[in-house]
Amino acid sequence: GAVVSQHPSRVICKSGTSVKIECRSLDFQATTMFWYRQFPKQSLMLMATSNEGSKATYEQGVEKDKFLINHASLTLSTLTVTSAHPEDSSFYICSARFSSQYEQYFGPGTRLTVT
Amino acid sequence: GEDVEQSLFLSVREGDSSVINCTYTDSSSTYLYWYKQEPGAGLQLLTYIFSNMDMKQDQRLTVLLNKKDKHLSLRIADTQTGDSAIYFCAEKEGANNLFFGTGTRLTVIP
């Protein structure tokens, strides 16, 4: 099946710094990538949807200036958490799909801890 | 908006069958999915069912869909300790995004 990777798998950073998380589709071209956030013992919350070459669409309540998403190629999307704070600590999961007719494939997630 | 509900916890003995239930509100759903999440990991697609189907079986997994009641279930036969995980149902309408349920934590007791 299709493989989606995320890097890093775990990151600890200090409050006020920025962190970049990469999401790559390894064996297919992803026209659309999704970024989710998951709090402990909770479901996934969609943060934003990005289509290659265009600006991301953010869900209500998600600050686009804080969570910068770049989908510069058909195999790579990045999420940058700017000026991170402890409340941004969470598990971030990306997913990717070839087209709307195809399945979404999920990455293994990135655990962000802000101290 | 869409609402997808699941019971939070389920415990079964090894070798028994597990049945995880899900209810949803969006009658326009075209696909319904079951995902498995192991601790500290992403989501693994287990199976899915198209909305015009009633049942789908894939080895130990059986999905039942009652479209009238908007009820979806996942049955795992001969449950093993490796099946312990969180199981999410999700629904999608057409080209729209996935909406996830709250997740059911399955614990398999040896």
PDB file of N, CA, C and O in Angstrom, chain B residues 15-84:
ATOM      1  N   GLY B  15      -9.331 -14.618  22.130  1.00  0.00           N
ATOM      2  CA  GLY B  15     -10.057 -15.707  21.500  1.00  0.00           C
ATOM      3  C   GLY B  15     -11.532 -15.409  21.279  1.00  0.00           C
ATOM      4  O   GLY B  15     -12.167 -16.038  20.422  1.00  0.00           O
ATOM      5  N   ASP B  16     -12.074 -14.474  22.058  1.00  0.00           N
ATOM      6  CA  ASP B  16     -13.473 -14.089  21.859  1.00  0.00           C
ATOM      7  C   ASP B  16     -13.584 -13.136  20.676  1.00  0.00           C
ATOM      8  O   ASP B  16     -12.581 -12.655  20.136  1.00  0.00           O
ATOM      9  N   SER B  17     -14.829 -12.846  20.295  1.00  0.00           N
ATOM     10  CA  SER B  17     -15.062 -11.846  19.249  1.00  0.00           C
ATOM     11  C   SER B  17     -15.244 -10.477  19.888  1.00  0.00           C
ATOM     12  O   SER B  17     -15.795 -10.355  20.983  1.00  0.00           O
ATOM     13  N   SER B  18     -14.786  -9.451  19.192  1.00  0.00           N
ATOM     14  CA  SER B  18     -14.977  -8.060  19.621  1.00  0.00           C
ATOM     15  C   SER B  18     -15.936  -7.405  18.643  1.00  0.00           C
ATOM     16  O   SER B  18     -15.835  -7.628  17.431  1.00  0.00           O
ATOM     17  N   VAL B  19     -16.825  -6.594  19.176  1.00  0.00           N
ATOM     18  CA  VAL B  19     -17.714  -5.820  18.312  1.00  0.00           C
ATOM     19  C   VAL B  19     -17.628  -4.359  18.729  1.00  0.00           C
ATOM     20  O   VAL B  19     -17.944  -4.004  19.869  1.00  0.00           O
ATOM     21  N   ILE B  20     -17.175  -3.547  17.827  1.00  0.00           N
ATOM     22  CA  ILE B  20     -17.019  -2.115  18.086  1.00  0.00           C
ATOM     23  C   ILE B  20     -18.082  -1.393  17.276  1.00  0.00           C
ATOM     24  O   ILE B  20     -18.211  -1.624  16.066  1.00  0.00           O
ATOM     25  N   ASN B  21     -18.830  -0.539  17.943  1.00  0.00           N
ATOM     26  CA  ASN B  21     -19.968   0.125  17.306  1.00  0.00           C
ATOM     27  C   ASN B  21     -19.706   1.601  17.059  1.00  0.00           C
ATOM     28  O   ASN B  21     -18.929   2.249  17.775  1.00  0.00           O
ATOM     29  N   CYS B  22     -20.412   2.122  16.065  1.00  0.00           N
ATOM     30  CA  CYS B  22     -20.247   3.519  15.670  1.00  0.00           C
ATOM     31  C   CYS B  22     -21.577   4.015  15.122  1.00  0.00           C
ATOM     32  O   CYS B  22     -22.246   3.300  14.368  1.00  0.00           O
ATOM     33  N   THR B  23     -21.971   5.205  15.522  1.00  0.00           N
ATOM     34  CA  THR B  23     -23.157   5.832  14.928  1.00  0.00           C
ATOM     35  C   THR B  23     -22.749   7.167  14.320  1.00  0.00           C
ATOM     36  O   THR B  23     -21.843   7.830  14.810  1.00  0.00           O
ATOM     37  N   TYR B  24     -23.429   7.531  13.254  1.00  0.00           N
ATOM     38  CA  TYR B  24     -23.088   8.778  12.568  1.00  0.00           C
ATOM     39  C   TYR B  24     -24.382   9.477  12.189  1.00  0.00           C
ATOM     40  O   TYR B  24     -25.460   8.887  12.195  1.00  0.00           O
ATOM     41  N   THR B  25     -24.259  10.750  11.857  1.00  0.00           N
ATOM     42  CA  THR B  25     -25.476  11.518  11.597  1.00  0.00           C
ATOM     43  C   THR B  25     -25.630  11.913  10.138  1.00  0.00           C
ATOM     44  O   THR B  25     -26.729  12.223   9.695  1.00  0.00           O
ATOM     45  N   ASP B  26     -24.545  11.901   9.381  1.00  0.00           N
ATOM     46  CA  ASP B  26     -24.588  12.403   8.008  1.00  0.00           C
ATOM     47  C   ASP B  26     -25.130  11.332   7.065  1.00  0.00           C
ATOM     48  O   ASP B  26     -24.454  10.355   6.772  1.00  0.00           O
ATOM     49  N   SER B  27     -26.349  11.520   6.596  1.00  0.00           N
ATOM     50  CA  SER B  27     -26.957  10.511   5.729  1.00  0.00           C
ATOM     51  C   SER B  27     -26.370  10.534   4.320  1.00  0.00           C
ATOM     52  O   SER B  27     -26.658   9.655   3.516  1.00  0.00           O
ATOM     53  N   SER B  28     -25.515  11.528   4.045  1.00  0.00           N
ATOM     54  CA  SER B  28     -24.913  11.616   2.713  1.00  0.00           C
ATOM     55  C   SER B  28     -23.571  10.907   2.622  1.00  0.00           C
ATOM     56  O   SER B  28     -22.896  10.992   1.596  1.00  0.00           O
ATOM     57  N   SER B  29     -23.186  10.237   3.696  1.00  0.00           N
ATOM     58  CA  SER B  29     -21.893   9.555   3.696  1.00  0.00           C
ATOM     59  C   SER B  29     -21.825   8.575   2.541  1.00  0.00           C
ATOM     60  O   SER B  29     -22.754   7.803   2.312  1.00  0.00           O
ATOM     61  N   THR B  30     -20.704   8.580   1.843  1.00  0.00           N
ATOM     62  CA  THR B  30     -20.541   7.634   0.743  1.00  0.00           C
ATOM     63  C   THR B  30     -19.618   6.488   1.123  1.00  0.00           C
ATOM     64  O   THR B  30     -19.778   5.374   0.647  1.00  0.00           O
ATOM     65  N   TYR B  31     -18.629   6.778   1.970  1.00  0.00           N
ATOM     66  CA  TYR B  31     -17.732   5.745   2.445  1.00  0.00           C
ATOM     67  C   TYR B  31     -17.641   5.809   3.969  1.00  0.00           C
ATOM     68  O   TYR B  31     -17.673   6.886   4.546  1.00  0.00           O
ATOM     69  N   LEU B  32     -17.523   4.633   4.563  1.00  0.00           N
ATOM     70  CA  LEU B  32     -17.305   4.561   6.005  1.00  0.00           C
ATOM     71  C   LEU B  32     -16.095   3.682   6.247  1.00  0.00           C
ATOM     72  O   LEU B  32     -15.935   2.635   5.602  1.00  0.00           O
ATOM     73  N   TYR B  33     -15.259   4.107   7.183  1.00  0.00           N
ATOM     74  CA  TYR B  33     -13.956   3.482   7.359  1.00  0.00           C
ATOM     75  C   TYR B  33     -13.742   3.031   8.801  1.00  0.00           C
ATOM     76  O   TYR B  33     -14.325   3.588   9.733  1.00  0.00           O
ATOM     77  N   TRP B  34     -12.871   2.057   8.937  1.00  0.00           N
ATOM     78  CA  TRP B  34     -12.349   1.690  10.252  1.00  0.00           C
ATOM     79  C   TRP B  34     -10.828   1.795  10.222  1.00  0.00           C
ATOM     80  O   TRP B  34     -10.177   1.219   9.346  1.00  0.00           O
ATOM     81  N   TYR B  35     -10.294   2.554  11.185  1.00  0.00           N
ATOM     82  CA  TYR B  35      -8.854   2.709  11.325  1.00  0.00           C
ATOM     83  C   TYR B  35      -8.418   2.156  12.678  1.00  0.00           C
ATOM     84  O   TYR B  35      -9.160   2.192  13.653  1.00  0.00           O
ATOM     85  N   LYS B  36      -7.169   1.701  12.722  1.00  0.00           N
ATOM     86  CA  LYS B  36      -6.579   1.191  13.966  1.00  0.00           C
ATOM     87  C   LYS B  36      -5.392   2.078  14.312  1.00  0.00           C
ATOM     88  O   LYS B  36      -4.574   2.397  13.440  1.00  0.00           O
ATOM     89  N   GLN B  37      -5.308   2.460  15.580  1.00  0.00           N
ATOM     90  CA  GLN B  37      -4.171   3.246  16.026  1.00  0.00           C
ATOM     91  C   GLN B  37      -3.526   2.563  17.221  1.00  0.00           C
ATOM     92  O   GLN B  37      -4.149   2.425  18.283  1.00  0.00           O
ATOM     93  N   GLU B  38      -2.285   2.152  17.034  1.00  0.00           N
ATOM     94  CA  GLU B  38      -1.541   1.571  18.155  1.00  0.00           C
ATOM     95  C   GLU B  38      -0.853   2.694  18.914  1.00  0.00           C
ATOM     96  O   GLU B  38      -0.684   3.796  18.373  1.00  0.00           O
ATOM     97  N   PRO B  39      -0.445   2.439  20.146  1.00  0.00           N
ATOM     98  CA  PRO B  39       0.123   3.517  20.980  1.00  0.00           C
ATOM     99  C   PRO B  39       1.266   4.243  20.293  1.00  0.00           C
ATOM    100  O   PRO B  39       2.207   3.622  19.796  1.00  0.00           O
ATOM    101  N   GLY B  40       1.188   5.560  20.265  1.00  0.00           N
ATOM    102  CA  GLY B  40       2.258   6.383  19.719  1.00  0.00           C
ATOM    103  C   GLY B  40       2.432   6.293  18.221  1.00  0.00           C
ATOM    104  O   GLY B  40       3.452   6.726  17.682  1.00  0.00           O
ATOM    105  N   ALA B  41       1.454   5.758  17.530  1.00  0.00           N
ATOM    106  CA  ALA B  41       1.585   5.563  16.085  1.00  0.00           C
ATOM    107  C   ALA B  41       0.477   6.279  15.337  1.00  0.00           C
ATOM    108  O   ALA B  41      -0.492   6.770  15.928  1.00  0.00           O
ATOM    109  N   GLY B  42       0.623   6.330  14.015  1.00  0.00           N
ATOM    110  CA  GLY B  42      -0.410   6.918  13.178  1.00  0.00           C
ATOM    111  C   GLY B  42      -1.555   5.963  12.985  1.00  0.00           C
ATOM    112  O   GLY B  42      -1.690   4.967  13.695  1.00  0.00           O
ATOM    113  N   LEU B  43      -2.385   6.256  12.015  1.00  0.00           N
ATOM    114  CA  LEU B  43      -3.571   5.439  11.775  1.00  0.00           C
ATOM    115  C   LEU B  43      -3.338   4.454  10.642  1.00  0.00           C
ATOM    116  O   LEU B  43      -2.766   4.791   9.607  1.00  0.00           O
ATOM    117  N   GLN B  44      -3.826   3.254  10.857  1.00  0.00           N
ATOM    118  CA  GLN B  44      -3.733   2.213   9.838  1.00  0.00           C
ATOM    119  C   GLN B  44      -5.141   1.921   9.345  1.00  0.00           C
ATOM    120  O   GLN B  44      -6.025   1.593  10.143  1.00  0.00           O
ATOM    121  N   LEU B  45      -5.345   2.047   8.040  1.00  0.00           N
ATOM    122  CA  LEU B  45      -6.657   1.720   7.492  1.00  0.00           C
ATOM    123  C   LEU B  45      -6.869   0.214   7.544  1.00  0.00           C
ATOM    124  O   LEU B  45      -6.082  -0.552   7.008  1.00  0.00           O
ATOM    125  N   LEU B  46      -7.939  -0.189   8.234  1.00  0.00           N
ATOM    126  CA  LEU B  46      -8.243  -1.612   8.347  1.00  0.00           C
ATOM    127  C   LEU B  46      -9.154  -2.071   7.213  1.00  0.00           C
ATOM    128  O   LEU B  46      -8.906  -3.084   6.568  1.00  0.00           O
ATOM    129  N   THR B  47     -10.220  -1.351   7.043  1.00  0.00           N
ATOM    130  CA  THR B  47     -11.204  -1.718   6.048  1.00  0.00           C
ATOM    131  C   THR B  47     -12.155  -0.543   5.828  1.00  0.00           C
ATOM    132  O   THR B  47     -12.167   0.400   6.617  1.00  0.00           O
ATOM    133  N   TYR B  48     -12.914  -0.627   4.771  1.00  0.00           N
ATOM    134  CA  TYR B  48     -13.917   0.408   4.528  1.00  0.00           C
ATOM    135  C   TYR B  48     -15.100  -0.241   3.820  1.00  0.00           C
ATOM    136  O   TYR B  48     -15.007  -1.350   3.287  1.00  0.00           O
ATOM    137  N   ILE B  49     -16.211   0.456   3.842  1.00  0.00           N
ATOM    138  CA  ILE B  49     -17.410  -0.054   3.198  1.00  0.00           C
ATOM    139  C   ILE B  49     -18.077   1.083   2.456  1.00  0.00           C
ATOM    140  O   ILE B  49     -18.117   2.221   2.940  1.00  0.00           O
ATOM    141  N   PHE B  50     -18.550   0.803   1.295  1.00  0.00           N
ATOM    142  CA  PHE B  50     -19.272   1.781   0.503  1.00  0.00           C
ATOM    143  C   PHE B  50     -20.698   1.823   1.020  1.00  0.00           C
ATOM    144  O   PHE B  50     -21.248   0.805   1.462  1.00  0.00           O
ATOM    145  N   SER B  51     -21.319   2.973   0.940  1.00  0.00           N
ATOM    146  CA  SER B  51     -22.609   3.164   1.609  1.00  0.00           C
ATOM    147  C   SER B  51     -23.742   2.330   1.017  1.00  0.00           C
ATOM    148  O   SER B  51     -24.794   2.187   1.646  1.00  0.00           O
ATOM    149  N   ASN B  52     -23.547   1.768  -0.164  1.00  0.00           N
ATOM    150  CA  ASN B  52     -24.623   0.943  -0.733  1.00  0.00           C
ATOM    151  C   ASN B  52     -24.445  -0.546  -0.400  1.00  0.00           C
ATOM    152  O   ASN B  52     -25.143  -1.394  -0.929  1.00  0.00           O
ATOM    153  N   MET B  53     -23.471  -0.839   0.480  1.00  0.00           N
ATOM    154  CA  MET B  53     -23.239  -2.213   0.911  1.00  0.00           C
ATOM    155  C   MET B  53     -23.774  -2.391   2.331  1.00  0.00           C
ATOM    156  O   MET B  53     -23.841  -1.437   3.104  1.00  0.00           O
ATOM    157  N   ASP B  54     -24.152  -3.628   2.653  1.00  0.00           N
ATOM    158  CA  ASP B  54     -24.616  -3.943   4.001  1.00  0.00           C
ATOM    159  C   ASP B  54     -23.535  -4.601   4.836  1.00  0.00           C
ATOM    160  O   ASP B  54     -23.521  -4.490   6.057  1.00  0.00           O
ATOM    161  N   MET B  55     -22.672  -5.339   4.174  1.00  0.00           N
ATOM    162  CA  MET B  55     -21.686  -6.116   4.891  1.00  0.00           C
ATOM    163  C   MET B  55     -20.436  -6.277   4.040  1.00  0.00           C
ATOM    164  O   MET B  55     -20.508  -6.351   2.809  1.00  0.00           O
ATOM    165  N   LYS B  56     -19.313  -6.325   4.723  1.00  0.00           N
ATOM    166  CA  LYS B  56     -18.064  -6.630   4.042  1.00  0.00           C
ATOM    167  C   LYS B  56     -17.219  -7.450   4.997  1.00  0.00           C
ATOM    168  O   LYS B  56     -17.082  -7.104   6.170  1.00  0.00           O
ATOM    169  N   GLN B  57     -16.666  -8.554   4.495  1.00  0.00           N
ATOM    170  CA  GLN B  57     -15.827  -9.392   5.344  1.00  0.00           C
ATOM    171  C   GLN B  57     -14.440  -9.488   4.747  1.00  0.00           C
ATOM    172  O   GLN B  57     -14.269  -9.650   3.536  1.00  0.00           O
ATOM    173  N   ASP B  58     -13.458  -9.385   5.614  1.00  0.00           N
ATOM    174  CA  ASP B  58     -12.064  -9.467   5.181  1.00  0.00           C
ATOM    175  C   ASP B  58     -11.311 -10.210   6.276  1.00  0.00           C
ATOM    176  O   ASP B  58     -10.956  -9.643   7.304  1.00  0.00           O
ATOM    177  N   GLN B  59     -11.095 -11.496   6.061  1.00  0.00           N
ATOM    178  CA  GLN B  59     -10.420 -12.374   7.018  1.00  0.00           C
ATOM    179  C   GLN B  59     -11.122 -12.299   8.376  1.00  0.00           C
ATOM    180  O   GLN B  59     -12.289 -12.667   8.481  1.00  0.00           O
ATOM    181  N   ARG B  60     -10.473 -11.816   9.412  1.00  0.00           N
ATOM    182  CA  ARG B  60     -11.103 -11.806  10.740  1.00  0.00           C
ATOM    183  C   ARG B  60     -12.038 -10.620  10.951  1.00  0.00           C
ATOM    184  O   ARG B  60     -12.708 -10.537  11.977  1.00  0.00           O
ATOM    185  N   LEU B  61     -12.072  -9.714   9.997  1.00  0.00           N
ATOM    186  CA  LEU B  61     -12.851  -8.485  10.161  1.00  0.00           C
ATOM    187  C   LEU B  61     -14.159  -8.566   9.382  1.00  0.00           C
ATOM    188  O   LEU B  61     -14.166  -8.943   8.209  1.00  0.00           O
ATOM    189  N   THR B  62     -15.245  -8.193  10.051  1.00  0.00           N
ATOM    190  CA  THR B  62     -16.543  -8.094   9.395  1.00  0.00           C
ATOM    191  C   THR B  62     -17.125  -6.727   9.700  1.00  0.00           C
ATOM    192  O   THR B  62     -17.226  -6.343  10.872  1.00  0.00           O
ATOM    193  N   VAL B  63     -17.484  -6.006   8.658  1.00  0.00           N
ATOM    194  CA  VAL B  63     -18.114  -4.699   8.825  1.00  0.00           C
ATOM    195  C   VAL B  63     -19.584  -4.834   8.472  1.00  0.00           C
ATOM    196  O   VAL B  63     -19.937  -5.401   7.435  1.00  0.00           O
ATOM    197  N   LEU B  64     -20.438  -4.336   9.356  1.00  0.00           N
ATOM    198  CA  LEU B  64     -21.871  -4.295   9.095  1.00  0.00           C
ATOM    199  C   LEU B  64     -22.321  -2.847   9.051  1.00  0.00           C
ATOM    200  O   LEU B  64     -21.934  -2.051   9.901  1.00  0.00           O
ATOM    201  N   LEU B  65     -23.148  -2.535   8.071  1.00  0.00           N
ATOM    202  CA  LEU B  65     -23.662  -1.180   7.939  1.00  0.00           C
ATOM    203  C   LEU B  65     -25.174  -1.208   7.888  1.00  0.00           C
ATOM    204  O   LEU B  65     -25.765  -1.896   7.049  1.00  0.00           O
ATOM    205  N   ASN B  66     -25.799  -0.491   8.816  1.00  0.00           N
ATOM    206  CA  ASN B  66     -27.242  -0.294   8.813  1.00  0.00           C
ATOM    207  C   ASN B  66     -27.470   1.170   8.453  1.00  0.00           C
ATOM    208  O   ASN B  66     -27.384   2.055   9.311  1.00  0.00           O
ATOM    209  N   LYS B  67     -27.720   1.398   7.176  1.00  0.00           N
ATOM    210  CA  LYS B  67     -27.799   2.775   6.716  1.00  0.00           C
ATOM    211  C   LYS B  67     -29.036   3.482   7.262  1.00  0.00           C
ATOM    212  O   LYS B  67     -29.014   4.678   7.529  1.00  0.00           O
ATOM    213  N   LYS B  68     -30.097   2.712   7.460  1.00  0.00           N
ATOM    214  CA  LYS B  68     -31.343   3.312   7.971  1.00  0.00           C
ATOM    215  C   LYS B  68     -31.115   3.876   9.372  1.00  0.00           C
ATOM    216  O   LYS B  68     -31.541   4.988   9.692  1.00  0.00           O
ATOM    217  N   ASP B  69     -30.408   3.106  10.201  1.00  0.00           N
ATOM    218  CA  ASP B  69     -30.148   3.552  11.569  1.00  0.00           C
ATOM    219  C   ASP B  69     -28.848   4.316  11.689  1.00  0.00           C
ATOM    220  O   ASP B  69     -28.474   4.740  12.787  1.00  0.00           O
ATOM    221  N   LYS B  70     -28.112   4.460  10.588  1.00  0.00           N
ATOM    222  CA  LYS B  70     -26.804   5.128  10.585  1.00  0.00           C
ATOM    223  C   LYS B  70     -25.896   4.493  11.636  1.00  0.00           C
ATOM    224  O   LYS B  70     -25.307   5.181  12.494  1.00  0.00           O
ATOM    225  N   HIS B  71     -25.794   3.181  11.552  1.00  0.00           N
ATOM    226  CA  HIS B  71     -25.016   2.421  12.515  1.00  0.00           C
ATOM    227  C   HIS B  71     -24.020   1.548  11.776  1.00  0.00           C
ATOM    228  O   HIS B  71     -24.371   0.829  10.838  1.00  0.00           O
ATOM    229  N   LEU B  72     -22.787   1.624  12.216  1.00  0.00           N
ATOM    230  CA  LEU B  72     -21.692   0.857  11.627  1.00  0.00           C
ATOM    231  C   LEU B  72     -21.042   0.026  12.724  1.00  0.00           C
ATOM    232  O   LEU B  72     -20.898   0.514  13.857  1.00  0.00           O
ATOM    233  N   SER B  73     -20.679  -1.191  12.426  1.00  0.00           N
ATOM    234  CA  SER B  73     -19.973  -1.989  13.423  1.00  0.00           C
ATOM    235  C   SER B  73     -18.797  -2.713  12.785  1.00  0.00           C
ATOM    236  O   SER B  73     -18.782  -2.989  11.585  1.00  0.00           O
ATOM    237  N   LEU B  74     -17.821  -2.998  13.638  1.00  0.00           N
ATOM    238  CA  LEU B  74     -16.650  -3.774  13.234  1.00  0.00           C
ATOM    239  C   LEU B  74     -16.548  -4.966  14.159  1.00  0.00           C
ATOM    240  O   LEU B  74     -16.470  -4.804  15.382  1.00  0.00           O
ATOM    241  N   ARG B  75     -16.588  -6.155  13.606  1.00  0.00           N
ATOM    242  CA  ARG B  75     -16.447  -7.368  14.390  1.00  0.00           C
ATOM    243  C   ARG B  75     -15.071  -7.953  14.105  1.00  0.00           C
ATOM    244  O   ARG B  75     -14.689  -8.146  12.948  1.00  0.00           O
ATOM    245  N   ILE B  76     -14.338  -8.238  15.160  1.00  0.00           N
ATOM    246  CA  ILE B  76     -13.034  -8.883  15.036  1.00  0.00           C
ATOM    247  C   ILE B  76     -13.186 -10.281  15.621  1.00  0.00           C
ATOM    248  O   ILE B  76     -13.453 -10.440  16.819  1.00  0.00           O
ATOM    249  N   ALA B  77     -13.035 -11.283  14.783  1.00  0.00           N
ATOM    250  CA  ALA B  77     -13.153 -12.660  15.239  1.00  0.00           C
ATOM    251  C   ALA B  77     -11.830 -13.118  15.851  1.00  0.00           C
ATOM    252  O   ALA B  77     -10.749 -12.642  15.478  1.00  0.00           O
ATOM    253  N   ASP B  78     -11.932 -14.036  16.851  1.00  0.00           N
ATOM    254  CA  ASP B  78     -10.730 -14.609  17.461  1.00  0.00           C
ATOM    255  C   ASP B  78      -9.737 -13.506  17.850  1.00  0.00           C
ATOM    256  O   ASP B  78      -8.596 -13.471  17.393  1.00  0.00           O
ATOM    257  N   THR B  79     -10.199 -12.587  18.682  1.00  0.00           N
ATOM    258  CA  THR B  79      -9.402 -11.418  19.038  1.00  0.00           C
ATOM    259  C   THR B  79      -8.099 -11.830  19.716  1.00  0.00           C
ATOM    260  O   THR B  79      -8.089 -12.684  20.605  1.00  0.00           O
ATOM    261  N   GLN B  80      -7.015 -11.214  19.294  1.00  0.00           N
ATOM    262  CA  GLN B  80      -5.684 -11.498  19.820  1.00  0.00           C
ATOM    263  C   GLN B  80      -5.144 -10.302  20.599  1.00  0.00           C
ATOM    264  O   GLN B  80      -5.614  -9.177  20.428  1.00  0.00           O
ATOM    265  N   THR B  81      -4.129 -10.535  21.403  1.00  0.00           N
ATOM    266  CA  THR B  81      -3.563  -9.429  22.189  1.00  0.00           C
ATOM    267  C   THR B  81      -3.015  -8.339  21.285  1.00  0.00           C
ATOM    268  O   THR B  81      -3.029  -7.164  21.648  1.00  0.00           O
ATOM    269  N   GLY B  82      -2.568  -8.706  20.110  1.00  0.00           N
ATOM    270  CA  GLY B  82      -2.080  -7.705  19.155  1.00  0.00           C
ATOM    271  C   GLY B  82      -3.161  -6.817  18.585  1.00  0.00           C
ATOM    272  O   GLY B  82      -2.857  -5.826  17.908  1.00  0.00           O
ATOM    273  N   ASP B  83      -4.406  -7.174  18.855  1.00  0.00           N
ATOM    274  CA  ASP B  83      -5.514  -6.331  18.392  1.00  0.00           C
ATOM    275  C   ASP B  83      -5.787  -5.183  19.359  1.00  0.00           C
ATOM    276  O   ASP B  83      -6.578  -4.287  19.048  1.00  0.00           O
ATOM    277  N   SER B  84      -5.153  -5.205  20.526  1.00  0.00           N
ATOM    278  CA  SER B  84      -5.337  -4.113  21.494  1.00  0.00           C
ATOM    279  C   SER B  84      -4.852  -2.813  20.864  1.00  0.00           C
ATOM    280  O   SER B  84      -3.701  -2.701  20.441  1.00  0.00           O
TER     281      SER B  84
END
